Each structure stands twice: as structure tokens, then as C-alpha cells.
Amino acid sequence: MTRGILEAVSDADLLRAGARGDGEAFGELFDRHQKYLWAVALRTTGDLDDAADALQEAYVSIIRTAARFRADASVLCWMHRIVVNSGFDRIRRRRHHDTSPLPERDDTLPDRSEADFTDNIDLRLSIGRALDVLPAGQRDAIIAVDFEGRSVDETAELLGIAPGTVKSRCARGRLKLALVLGHLRDDD
């Protein structure tokens, strides 16, 4: 198919064509949603390199599983889910093999001590671990609403659930996060 024809084809049709071996269809599908999926990967991992790796792994997974797409949700929602899962996988692997150097001290910034940097790193690790404690549904809802800034309705559409379910998952997840992260409160 030529580029102009592919632009008029729906995501579902592109996915089906890709599953039948049409590489151009996958190319168009990925091009169509590249910026959005990149943003999802970056928000999920919080790191450029991990986001790039997670997105690449997600693309491979999408190609491998395209024939099993059940159309329970939109193709974009399905791809979003795969990218988020791939991002979480990267975070889990990185946690076991983290070799990133600590940030260097910048003397031009006021009131920045080495303790500030380690506190910031400890906070990020604590939040990451706390998110891992949540069931997948609660974690997905919280990431979409609280981290990505999506509305309840957008999140409901994205996850293929009712808006009330998004609200309850966020409320339950926030409660669990508050309990898990309670040690971070400054009681002074």
C-alpha cells in the first residue's frame, strides 16, 4: 500500500494487515502514534534510555501479539498498555542492575547539598517500590491520573473501564500508597 492510502486506513485495519505480514502497515501504525507512545514510555520509566528501550520492546511485542488482538479496547489503548507494561519491566530490570552514576554536585544552585541529592534519589526509589506494591489496575489508574495528568474519563477510555472504576482504583491505590510511604512524612 502507498503512504497516502495507509493514512486513510483505521488503526484496527492496520493492525490486522500487520498481523498478516504487511510491514508497511505496522510502520504507519507506529508512525501515527509514535509521539504519544514515546510520551507514555518516558512518563512510565522517567529515563530517556529506559524509555527508548521500553518503546522498542513494546513495538516488538505489538508485532508478535498483533494476531491475538481481541478488540476489547481501541488499538491505541492496547498499545498503550503494552508500552506501560514494557516500561514497568524496564524499571524492574534496572532496579536489579542499576549502574547509573549519582548526579554531580552543581555549586551554582543555592542550598543544594549532597544530602539533597541522596534524599531525592531515596524518594524516587521509595515511590517506585510503593507503586510496585499496588495491583496492576490501581497502579495503571494512578499513573494515568496522577502522573500523566489525564482526566478520569480519558483514563477510563484508555484502560477500557468505567469512570467510576477509575475513581475507586485511584482512591484505593492512593490509600495504599499513603500507608506504604507514611515513613516519608515530615512530622516536625
Short mmCIF file of N, CA and C in Angstrom, two decimals:
data_model
loop_
_atom_site.label_atom_id
_atom_site.label_comp_id
_atom_site.label_asym_id
_atom_site.label_seq_id
_atom_site.Cartn_x
_atom_site.Cartn_y
_atom_site.Cartn_z
N MET A 1 0.84 -1.18 0.00
CA MET A 1 0.00 0.00 0.00
C MET A 1 0.88 1.24 0.00
N THR A 2 0.40 2.29 -0.61
CA THR A 2 1.16 3.52 -0.61
C THR A 2 0.85 4.34 0.63
N ARG A 3 1.71 5.28 0.94
CA ARG A 3 1.60 6.08 2.15
C ARG A 3 0.25 6.80 2.24
N GLY A 4 -0.22 7.41 1.17
CA GLY A 4 -1.48 8.13 1.19
C GLY A 4 -2.66 7.23 1.49
N ILE A 5 -2.63 6.03 0.96
CA ILE A 5 -3.71 5.08 1.22
C ILE A 5 -3.67 4.63 2.68
N LEU A 6 -2.47 4.38 3.21
CA LEU A 6 -2.33 3.92 4.59
C LEU A 6 -2.85 4.95 5.59
N GLU A 7 -2.70 6.23 5.28
CA GLU A 7 -3.15 7.27 6.21
C GLU A 7 -4.66 7.25 6.39
N ALA A 8 -5.40 6.77 5.42
CA ALA A 8 -6.86 6.73 5.49
C ALA A 8 -7.38 5.45 6.14
N VAL A 9 -6.51 4.50 6.44
CA VAL A 9 -6.90 3.20 7.00
C VAL A 9 -6.96 3.31 8.52
N SER A 10 -7.94 2.65 9.14
CA SER A 10 -8.09 2.69 10.60
C SER A 10 -6.94 1.94 11.28
N ASP A 11 -6.76 2.23 12.56
CA ASP A 11 -5.73 1.55 13.34
C ASP A 11 -5.98 0.04 13.37
N ALA A 12 -7.24 -0.35 13.54
CA ALA A 12 -7.56 -1.78 13.61
C ALA A 12 -7.22 -2.48 12.30
N ASP A 13 -7.52 -1.82 11.18
CA ASP A 13 -7.20 -2.42 9.88
C ASP A 13 -5.69 -2.50 9.68
N LEU A 14 -4.97 -1.47 10.12
CA LEU A 14 -3.51 -1.52 10.02
C LEU A 14 -2.95 -2.66 10.87
N LEU A 15 -3.48 -2.84 12.06
CA LEU A 15 -3.00 -3.91 12.93
C LEU A 15 -3.27 -5.27 12.30
N ARG A 16 -4.46 -5.44 11.74
CA ARG A 16 -4.78 -6.72 11.09
C ARG A 16 -3.86 -6.96 9.88
N ALA A 17 -3.62 -5.92 9.10
CA ALA A 17 -2.73 -6.06 7.95
C ALA A 17 -1.31 -6.39 8.41
N GLY A 18 -0.89 -5.74 9.47
CA GLY A 18 0.44 -6.03 10.02
C GLY A 18 0.55 -7.47 10.50
N ALA A 19 -0.51 -7.94 11.15
CA ALA A 19 -0.52 -9.33 11.64
C ALA A 19 -0.42 -10.33 10.50
N ARG A 20 -0.92 -9.92 9.32
CA ARG A 20 -0.82 -10.80 8.14
C ARG A 20 0.53 -10.65 7.43
N GLY A 21 1.42 -9.82 7.97
CA GLY A 21 2.76 -9.71 7.41
C GLY A 21 3.06 -8.43 6.66
N ASP A 22 2.16 -7.46 6.68
CA ASP A 22 2.38 -6.20 5.99
C ASP A 22 3.18 -5.26 6.90
N GLY A 23 4.49 -5.20 6.67
CA GLY A 23 5.37 -4.36 7.48
C GLY A 23 5.06 -2.88 7.35
N GLU A 24 4.62 -2.47 6.18
CA GLU A 24 4.27 -1.06 5.98
C GLU A 24 3.09 -0.66 6.86
N ALA A 25 2.18 -1.57 7.09
CA ALA A 25 1.03 -1.28 7.95
C ALA A 25 1.49 -1.02 9.38
N PHE A 26 2.40 -1.86 9.88
CA PHE A 26 2.95 -1.61 11.21
C PHE A 26 3.70 -0.28 11.23
N GLY A 27 4.46 -0.01 10.20
CA GLY A 27 5.19 1.25 10.12
C GLY A 27 4.26 2.45 10.22
N GLU A 28 3.16 2.41 9.49
CA GLU A 28 2.18 3.50 9.54
C GLU A 28 1.55 3.59 10.92
N LEU A 29 1.21 2.46 11.51
CA LEU A 29 0.59 2.45 12.84
C LEU A 29 1.53 3.06 13.87
N PHE A 30 2.79 2.66 13.83
CA PHE A 30 3.76 3.18 14.78
C PHE A 30 4.04 4.65 14.52
N ASP A 31 4.16 5.05 13.26
CA ASP A 31 4.37 6.47 12.93
C ASP A 31 3.21 7.32 13.42
N ARG A 32 2.03 6.81 13.26
CA ARG A 32 0.81 7.54 13.63
C ARG A 32 0.78 7.86 15.11
N HIS A 33 1.29 6.96 15.94
CA HIS A 33 1.17 7.11 17.39
C HIS A 33 2.53 7.23 18.09
N GLN A 34 3.57 7.47 17.34
CA GLN A 34 4.93 7.48 17.90
C GLN A 34 5.09 8.50 19.03
N LYS A 35 4.66 9.74 18.83
CA LYS A 35 4.84 10.77 19.85
C LYS A 35 4.09 10.41 21.14
N TYR A 36 2.88 9.96 20.98
CA TYR A 36 2.08 9.59 22.15
C TYR A 36 2.72 8.42 22.90
N LEU A 37 3.10 7.36 22.17
CA LEU A 37 3.68 6.18 22.82
C LEU A 37 5.03 6.51 23.45
N TRP A 38 5.79 7.40 22.82
CA TRP A 38 7.07 7.83 23.40
C TRP A 38 6.81 8.55 24.72
N ALA A 39 5.82 9.42 24.75
CA ALA A 39 5.49 10.14 25.98
C ALA A 39 5.07 9.18 27.08
N VAL A 40 4.31 8.16 26.74
CA VAL A 40 3.89 7.15 27.72
C VAL A 40 5.12 6.42 28.26
N ALA A 41 6.01 6.00 27.38
CA ALA A 41 7.22 5.28 27.82
C ALA A 41 8.08 6.16 28.71
N LEU A 42 8.22 7.42 28.34
CA LEU A 42 9.06 8.34 29.12
C LEU A 42 8.44 8.62 30.49
N ARG A 43 7.13 8.82 30.53
CA ARG A 43 6.47 9.05 31.82
C ARG A 43 6.52 7.81 32.70
N THR A 44 6.43 6.65 32.09
CA THR A 44 6.43 5.41 32.87
C THR A 44 7.80 5.13 33.47
N THR A 45 8.86 5.31 32.67
CA THR A 45 10.21 4.97 33.13
C THR A 45 10.93 6.12 33.80
N GLY A 46 10.65 7.35 33.36
CA GLY A 46 11.34 8.50 33.91
C GLY A 46 12.77 8.64 33.44
N ASP A 47 13.16 7.93 32.40
CA ASP A 47 14.54 7.96 31.92
C ASP A 47 14.54 7.81 30.40
N LEU A 48 15.32 8.65 29.71
CA LEU A 48 15.33 8.63 28.24
C LEU A 48 15.78 7.28 27.68
N ASP A 49 16.86 6.75 28.22
CA ASP A 49 17.37 5.46 27.70
C ASP A 49 16.39 4.32 27.97
N ASP A 50 15.86 4.28 29.18
CA ASP A 50 14.90 3.22 29.50
C ASP A 50 13.63 3.37 28.67
N ALA A 51 13.20 4.61 28.43
CA ALA A 51 12.01 4.84 27.62
C ALA A 51 12.23 4.34 26.20
N ALA A 52 13.40 4.64 25.64
CA ALA A 52 13.70 4.19 24.28
C ALA A 52 13.72 2.66 24.21
N ASP A 53 14.34 2.03 25.20
CA ASP A 53 14.38 0.56 25.22
C ASP A 53 12.99 -0.03 25.43
N ALA A 54 12.22 0.57 26.34
CA ALA A 54 10.86 0.07 26.61
C ALA A 54 9.99 0.20 25.37
N LEU A 55 10.11 1.31 24.66
CA LEU A 55 9.30 1.50 23.46
C LEU A 55 9.68 0.50 22.39
N GLN A 56 10.97 0.27 22.23
CA GLN A 56 11.43 -0.72 21.24
C GLN A 56 10.90 -2.12 21.59
N GLU A 57 10.99 -2.48 22.87
CA GLU A 57 10.48 -3.78 23.30
C GLU A 57 8.97 -3.86 23.11
N ALA A 58 8.27 -2.76 23.34
CA ALA A 58 6.82 -2.73 23.15
C ALA A 58 6.48 -2.94 21.68
N TYR A 59 7.22 -2.29 20.77
CA TYR A 59 6.97 -2.47 19.34
C TYR A 59 7.13 -3.94 18.94
N VAL A 60 8.16 -4.56 19.46
CA VAL A 60 8.38 -5.98 19.15
C VAL A 60 7.22 -6.82 19.69
N SER A 61 6.79 -6.50 20.90
CA SER A 61 5.67 -7.23 21.49
C SER A 61 4.38 -7.01 20.69
N ILE A 62 4.16 -5.79 20.24
CA ILE A 62 2.97 -5.49 19.44
C ILE A 62 2.98 -6.31 18.15
N ILE A 63 4.12 -6.37 17.51
CA ILE A 63 4.24 -7.14 16.26
C ILE A 63 3.98 -8.63 16.53
N ARG A 64 4.55 -9.14 17.62
CA ARG A 64 4.41 -10.57 17.94
C ARG A 64 2.98 -10.95 18.33
N THR A 65 2.27 -10.04 18.98
CA THR A 65 0.95 -10.38 19.51
C THR A 65 -0.20 -9.78 18.71
N ALA A 66 0.07 -9.14 17.61
CA ALA A 66 -0.97 -8.47 16.82
C ALA A 66 -2.10 -9.42 16.42
N ALA A 67 -1.76 -10.64 16.08
CA ALA A 67 -2.78 -11.60 15.63
C ALA A 67 -3.73 -11.98 16.76
N ARG A 68 -3.31 -11.76 18.01
CA ARG A 68 -4.15 -12.12 19.16
C ARG A 68 -4.96 -10.94 19.69
N PHE A 69 -4.88 -9.78 19.05
CA PHE A 69 -5.64 -8.62 19.49
C PHE A 69 -7.13 -8.94 19.43
N ARG A 70 -7.83 -8.73 20.56
CA ARG A 70 -9.23 -9.12 20.66
C ARG A 70 -10.21 -7.98 20.44
N ALA A 71 -9.74 -6.78 20.28
CA ALA A 71 -10.59 -5.60 20.05
C ALA A 71 -11.51 -5.32 21.24
N ASP A 72 -11.08 -5.68 22.46
CA ASP A 72 -11.84 -5.33 23.66
C ASP A 72 -11.77 -3.83 23.92
N ALA A 73 -10.71 -3.22 23.41
CA ALA A 73 -10.49 -1.78 23.54
C ALA A 73 -9.95 -1.29 22.20
N SER A 74 -9.68 -0.01 22.10
CA SER A 74 -9.12 0.50 20.85
C SER A 74 -7.68 0.01 20.70
N VAL A 75 -7.19 0.05 19.49
CA VAL A 75 -5.81 -0.37 19.22
C VAL A 75 -4.85 0.51 20.02
N LEU A 76 -5.13 1.81 20.08
CA LEU A 76 -4.25 2.71 20.82
C LEU A 76 -4.23 2.36 22.30
N CYS A 77 -5.35 2.04 22.90
CA CYS A 77 -5.39 1.63 24.31
C CYS A 77 -4.58 0.35 24.52
N TRP A 78 -4.72 -0.57 23.60
CA TRP A 78 -3.99 -1.83 23.67
C TRP A 78 -2.48 -1.57 23.57
N MET A 79 -2.08 -0.72 22.64
CA MET A 79 -0.65 -0.40 22.51
C MET A 79 -0.15 0.37 23.74
N HIS A 80 -0.97 1.26 24.26
CA HIS A 80 -0.62 2.00 25.49
C HIS A 80 -0.30 1.01 26.62
N ARG A 81 -1.18 0.03 26.80
CA ARG A 81 -0.99 -0.97 27.85
C ARG A 81 0.33 -1.72 27.66
N ILE A 82 0.65 -2.09 26.44
CA ILE A 82 1.89 -2.82 26.17
C ILE A 82 3.10 -1.93 26.48
N VAL A 83 3.04 -0.66 26.11
CA VAL A 83 4.14 0.26 26.39
C VAL A 83 4.32 0.44 27.90
N VAL A 84 3.23 0.62 28.63
CA VAL A 84 3.31 0.77 30.08
C VAL A 84 3.92 -0.48 30.71
N ASN A 85 3.44 -1.64 30.32
CA ASN A 85 3.99 -2.90 30.86
C ASN A 85 5.47 -3.03 30.54
N SER A 86 5.85 -2.67 29.33
CA SER A 86 7.25 -2.73 28.94
C SER A 86 8.07 -1.76 29.78
N GLY A 87 7.52 -0.59 30.05
CA GLY A 87 8.21 0.38 30.90
C GLY A 87 8.41 -0.15 32.31
N PHE A 88 7.37 -0.76 32.87
CA PHE A 88 7.49 -1.34 34.21
C PHE A 88 8.53 -2.47 34.22
N ASP A 89 8.58 -3.27 33.17
CA ASP A 89 9.58 -4.32 33.08
C ASP A 89 10.99 -3.72 33.10
N ARG A 90 11.18 -2.62 32.36
CA ARG A 90 12.49 -1.95 32.33
C ARG A 90 12.86 -1.45 33.73
N ILE A 91 11.89 -0.87 34.43
CA ILE A 91 12.16 -0.35 35.77
C ILE A 91 12.57 -1.48 36.70
N ARG A 92 11.86 -2.62 36.63
CA ARG A 92 12.20 -3.75 37.48
C ARG A 92 13.60 -4.28 37.16
N ARG A 93 13.91 -4.40 35.87
CA ARG A 93 15.25 -4.88 35.50
C ARG A 93 16.32 -3.90 35.93
N ARG A 94 16.05 -2.61 35.76
CA ARG A 94 17.04 -1.60 36.12
C ARG A 94 17.30 -1.62 37.62
N ARG A 95 16.26 -1.84 38.40
CA ARG A 95 16.42 -1.84 39.84
C ARG A 95 17.42 -2.92 40.28
N HIS A 96 17.44 -4.03 39.54
CA HIS A 96 18.36 -5.11 39.88
C HIS A 96 19.75 -4.89 39.29
N HIS A 97 19.85 -4.08 38.26
CA HIS A 97 21.13 -3.89 37.58
C HIS A 97 21.48 -2.41 37.41
N ASP A 98 21.06 -1.58 38.32
CA ASP A 98 21.26 -0.14 38.15
C ASP A 98 22.74 0.21 38.24
N THR A 99 23.24 0.85 37.20
CA THR A 99 24.63 1.28 37.18
C THR A 99 24.75 2.76 36.90
N SER A 100 23.64 3.49 37.04
CA SER A 100 23.64 4.91 36.77
C SER A 100 24.43 5.65 37.84
N PRO A 101 25.28 6.59 37.43
CA PRO A 101 26.01 7.37 38.42
C PRO A 101 25.07 8.34 39.12
N LEU A 102 25.43 8.71 40.34
CA LEU A 102 24.66 9.72 41.05
C LEU A 102 24.89 11.07 40.39
N PRO A 103 23.92 11.96 40.48
CA PRO A 103 24.11 13.28 39.88
C PRO A 103 25.30 14.00 40.50
N GLU A 104 25.99 14.76 39.68
CA GLU A 104 27.12 15.54 40.19
C GLU A 104 26.60 16.76 40.91
N ARG A 105 27.40 17.23 41.83
CA ARG A 105 27.02 18.42 42.58
C ARG A 105 27.18 19.65 41.71
N ASP A 106 26.19 20.51 41.74
CA ASP A 106 26.23 21.75 40.98
C ASP A 106 26.32 22.90 41.98
N ASP A 107 27.50 23.50 42.08
CA ASP A 107 27.72 24.56 43.06
C ASP A 107 26.98 25.85 42.73
N THR A 108 26.45 25.96 41.51
CA THR A 108 25.74 27.18 41.13
C THR A 108 24.34 27.22 41.70
N LEU A 109 23.83 26.08 42.15
CA LEU A 109 22.49 26.04 42.72
C LEU A 109 22.56 26.33 44.21
N PRO A 110 21.71 27.22 44.72
CA PRO A 110 21.74 27.52 46.14
C PRO A 110 21.16 26.37 46.96
N ASP A 111 21.70 26.20 48.16
CA ASP A 111 21.17 25.25 49.13
C ASP A 111 21.05 23.83 48.59
N ARG A 112 21.97 23.43 47.76
CA ARG A 112 21.95 22.05 47.25
C ARG A 112 23.13 21.31 47.85
N SER A 113 22.86 20.42 48.74
CA SER A 113 23.93 19.62 49.33
C SER A 113 23.85 18.20 48.78
N GLU A 114 24.87 17.42 49.07
CA GLU A 114 24.86 16.03 48.64
C GLU A 114 23.70 15.29 49.29
N ALA A 115 23.34 15.69 50.49
CA ALA A 115 22.20 15.05 51.17
C ALA A 115 20.91 15.29 50.40
N ASP A 116 20.77 16.48 49.77
CA ASP A 116 19.57 16.77 48.97
C ASP A 116 19.44 15.77 47.83
N PHE A 117 20.56 15.49 47.16
CA PHE A 117 20.52 14.57 46.04
C PHE A 117 20.19 13.15 46.49
N THR A 118 20.80 12.72 47.58
CA THR A 118 20.50 11.37 48.04
C THR A 118 19.07 11.26 48.55
N ASP A 119 18.57 12.32 49.18
CA ASP A 119 17.17 12.31 49.62
C ASP A 119 16.24 12.20 48.43
N ASN A 120 16.54 12.93 47.35
CA ASN A 120 15.74 12.89 46.13
C ASN A 120 15.75 11.50 45.51
N ILE A 121 16.92 10.88 45.48
CA ILE A 121 17.04 9.53 44.92
C ILE A 121 16.28 8.54 45.80
N ASP A 122 16.42 8.67 47.12
CA ASP A 122 15.69 7.80 48.04
C ASP A 122 14.19 7.94 47.85
N LEU A 123 13.73 9.19 47.66
CA LEU A 123 12.30 9.43 47.45
C LEU A 123 11.81 8.75 46.18
N ARG A 124 12.56 8.90 45.07
CA ARG A 124 12.16 8.28 43.80
C ARG A 124 12.13 6.76 43.92
N LEU A 125 13.13 6.19 44.59
CA LEU A 125 13.15 4.73 44.77
C LEU A 125 11.98 4.28 45.64
N SER A 126 11.68 5.04 46.68
CA SER A 126 10.56 4.69 47.56
C SER A 126 9.24 4.72 46.81
N ILE A 127 9.05 5.74 46.00
CA ILE A 127 7.80 5.85 45.22
C ILE A 127 7.72 4.70 44.22
N GLY A 128 8.83 4.39 43.55
CA GLY A 128 8.85 3.28 42.60
C GLY A 128 8.51 1.96 43.26
N ARG A 129 9.08 1.73 44.43
CA ARG A 129 8.77 0.49 45.17
C ARG A 129 7.33 0.47 45.62
N ALA A 130 6.83 1.61 46.06
CA ALA A 130 5.45 1.69 46.51
C ALA A 130 4.49 1.40 45.37
N LEU A 131 4.79 1.91 44.18
CA LEU A 131 3.93 1.63 43.03
C LEU A 131 3.92 0.13 42.71
N ASP A 132 5.04 -0.54 42.92
CA ASP A 132 5.11 -1.98 42.67
C ASP A 132 4.22 -2.77 43.62
N VAL A 133 3.91 -2.21 44.77
CA VAL A 133 3.07 -2.88 45.76
C VAL A 133 1.61 -2.92 45.29
N LEU A 134 1.22 -1.92 44.50
CA LEU A 134 -0.17 -1.82 44.07
C LEU A 134 -0.53 -2.89 43.04
N PRO A 135 -1.77 -3.35 43.07
CA PRO A 135 -2.24 -4.22 41.98
C PRO A 135 -2.17 -3.46 40.65
N ALA A 136 -2.02 -4.18 39.57
CA ALA A 136 -1.82 -3.55 38.26
C ALA A 136 -2.91 -2.54 37.92
N GLY A 137 -4.16 -2.85 38.19
CA GLY A 137 -5.26 -1.94 37.86
C GLY A 137 -5.17 -0.62 38.61
N GLN A 138 -4.84 -0.68 39.89
CA GLN A 138 -4.69 0.53 40.68
C GLN A 138 -3.47 1.33 40.22
N ARG A 139 -2.37 0.63 39.99
CA ARG A 139 -1.15 1.29 39.53
C ARG A 139 -1.38 2.00 38.21
N ASP A 140 -2.04 1.34 37.27
CA ASP A 140 -2.29 1.94 35.95
C ASP A 140 -3.16 3.19 36.08
N ALA A 141 -4.19 3.11 36.91
CA ALA A 141 -5.08 4.26 37.08
C ALA A 141 -4.34 5.43 37.72
N ILE A 142 -3.54 5.15 38.74
CA ILE A 142 -2.80 6.22 39.42
C ILE A 142 -1.76 6.85 38.49
N ILE A 143 -1.06 6.03 37.74
CA ILE A 143 -0.07 6.59 36.82
C ILE A 143 -0.75 7.47 35.78
N ALA A 144 -1.85 7.02 35.23
CA ALA A 144 -2.54 7.80 34.21
C ALA A 144 -3.10 9.11 34.77
N VAL A 145 -3.73 9.05 35.94
CA VAL A 145 -4.38 10.24 36.51
C VAL A 145 -3.37 11.14 37.22
N ASP A 146 -2.58 10.57 38.13
CA ASP A 146 -1.72 11.39 38.98
C ASP A 146 -0.37 11.73 38.35
N PHE A 147 0.18 10.83 37.57
CA PHE A 147 1.50 11.09 36.99
C PHE A 147 1.40 11.68 35.58
N GLU A 148 0.48 11.16 34.79
CA GLU A 148 0.34 11.65 33.41
C GLU A 148 -0.64 12.80 33.31
N GLY A 149 -1.40 13.08 34.36
CA GLY A 149 -2.32 14.20 34.37
C GLY A 149 -3.57 14.02 33.52
N ARG A 150 -3.95 12.79 33.28
CA ARG A 150 -5.15 12.51 32.47
C ARG A 150 -6.40 12.70 33.32
N SER A 151 -7.49 13.00 32.66
CA SER A 151 -8.77 13.09 33.36
C SER A 151 -9.27 11.67 33.64
N VAL A 152 -10.25 11.58 34.51
CA VAL A 152 -10.85 10.28 34.83
C VAL A 152 -11.46 9.67 33.58
N ASP A 153 -12.16 10.50 32.79
CA ASP A 153 -12.80 9.99 31.58
C ASP A 153 -11.78 9.50 30.55
N GLU A 154 -10.68 10.26 30.38
CA GLU A 154 -9.62 9.82 29.45
C GLU A 154 -9.03 8.49 29.92
N THR A 155 -8.78 8.40 31.21
CA THR A 155 -8.19 7.18 31.77
C THR A 155 -9.15 6.01 31.60
N ALA A 156 -10.42 6.25 31.81
CA ALA A 156 -11.41 5.18 31.65
C ALA A 156 -11.40 4.66 30.22
N GLU A 157 -11.38 5.57 29.27
CA GLU A 157 -11.35 5.16 27.87
C GLU A 157 -10.06 4.43 27.54
N LEU A 158 -8.96 4.95 28.05
CA LEU A 158 -7.66 4.36 27.77
C LEU A 158 -7.55 2.94 28.32
N LEU A 159 -8.05 2.74 29.53
CA LEU A 159 -7.94 1.43 30.18
C LEU A 159 -9.12 0.52 29.86
N GLY A 160 -10.15 1.06 29.20
CA GLY A 160 -11.30 0.25 28.84
C GLY A 160 -12.17 -0.12 30.03
N ILE A 161 -12.28 0.80 30.99
CA ILE A 161 -13.09 0.56 32.18
C ILE A 161 -14.01 1.76 32.40
N ALA A 162 -14.93 1.64 33.33
CA ALA A 162 -15.86 2.72 33.63
C ALA A 162 -15.17 3.82 34.44
N PRO A 163 -15.62 5.07 34.29
CA PRO A 163 -15.02 6.17 35.07
C PRO A 163 -15.10 5.93 36.58
N GLY A 164 -16.19 5.36 37.05
CA GLY A 164 -16.30 5.06 38.48
C GLY A 164 -15.24 4.08 38.95
N THR A 165 -14.89 3.15 38.08
CA THR A 165 -13.85 2.18 38.40
C THR A 165 -12.50 2.88 38.50
N VAL A 166 -12.26 3.85 37.62
CA VAL A 166 -11.01 4.62 37.69
C VAL A 166 -10.94 5.35 39.03
N LYS A 167 -12.04 5.99 39.41
CA LYS A 167 -12.06 6.74 40.68
C LYS A 167 -11.80 5.83 41.87
N SER A 168 -12.45 4.67 41.89
CA SER A 168 -12.26 3.77 43.03
C SER A 168 -10.85 3.18 43.05
N ARG A 169 -10.31 2.85 41.88
CA ARG A 169 -8.94 2.31 41.84
C ARG A 169 -7.94 3.37 42.30
N CYS A 170 -8.15 4.61 41.88
CA CYS A 170 -7.26 5.69 42.32
C CYS A 170 -7.37 5.90 43.83
N ALA A 171 -8.59 5.91 44.36
CA ALA A 171 -8.77 6.12 45.79
C ALA A 171 -8.12 4.99 46.60
N ARG A 172 -8.36 3.76 46.19
CA ARG A 172 -7.76 2.62 46.91
C ARG A 172 -6.24 2.62 46.78
N GLY A 173 -5.76 2.92 45.57
CA GLY A 173 -4.32 2.96 45.35
C GLY A 173 -3.65 4.06 46.14
N ARG A 174 -4.27 5.23 46.20
CA ARG A 174 -3.69 6.35 46.97
C ARG A 174 -3.64 6.01 48.46
N LEU A 175 -4.68 5.33 48.94
CA LEU A 175 -4.69 4.93 50.34
C LEU A 175 -3.53 3.97 50.63
N LYS A 176 -3.32 3.00 49.75
CA LYS A 176 -2.21 2.06 49.93
C LYS A 176 -0.87 2.78 49.84
N LEU A 177 -0.76 3.72 48.89
CA LEU A 177 0.49 4.48 48.77
C LEU A 177 0.75 5.30 50.03
N ALA A 178 -0.30 5.90 50.59
CA ALA A 178 -0.14 6.68 51.81
C ALA A 178 0.37 5.80 52.95
N LEU A 179 -0.13 4.58 53.03
CA LEU A 179 0.33 3.67 54.07
C LEU A 179 1.78 3.25 53.84
N VAL A 180 2.10 2.92 52.60
CA VAL A 180 3.45 2.44 52.28
C VAL A 180 4.47 3.56 52.40
N LEU A 181 4.08 4.77 52.03
CA LEU A 181 5.01 5.90 52.03
C LEU A 181 4.89 6.76 53.29
N GLY A 182 4.15 6.29 54.28
CA GLY A 182 3.94 7.07 55.51
C GLY A 182 5.23 7.43 56.21
N HIS A 183 6.26 6.63 56.07
CA HIS A 183 7.53 6.91 56.72
C HIS A 183 8.22 8.15 56.16
N LEU A 184 7.77 8.66 55.02
CA LEU A 184 8.39 9.83 54.40
C LEU A 184 7.83 11.14 54.95
N ARG A 185 6.78 11.09 55.74
CA ARG A 185 6.19 12.31 56.27
C ARG A 185 7.17 13.03 57.16
N ASP A 186 7.14 14.34 57.06
CA ASP A 186 7.97 15.17 57.91
C ASP A 186 7.11 15.59 59.10
N ASP A 187 7.31 14.95 60.24
CA ASP A 187 6.47 15.19 61.41
C ASP A 187 6.95 16.35 62.28
N ASP A 188 7.90 17.13 61.78
CA ASP A 188 8.44 18.24 62.59
C ASP A 188 7.44 19.32 62.80
#
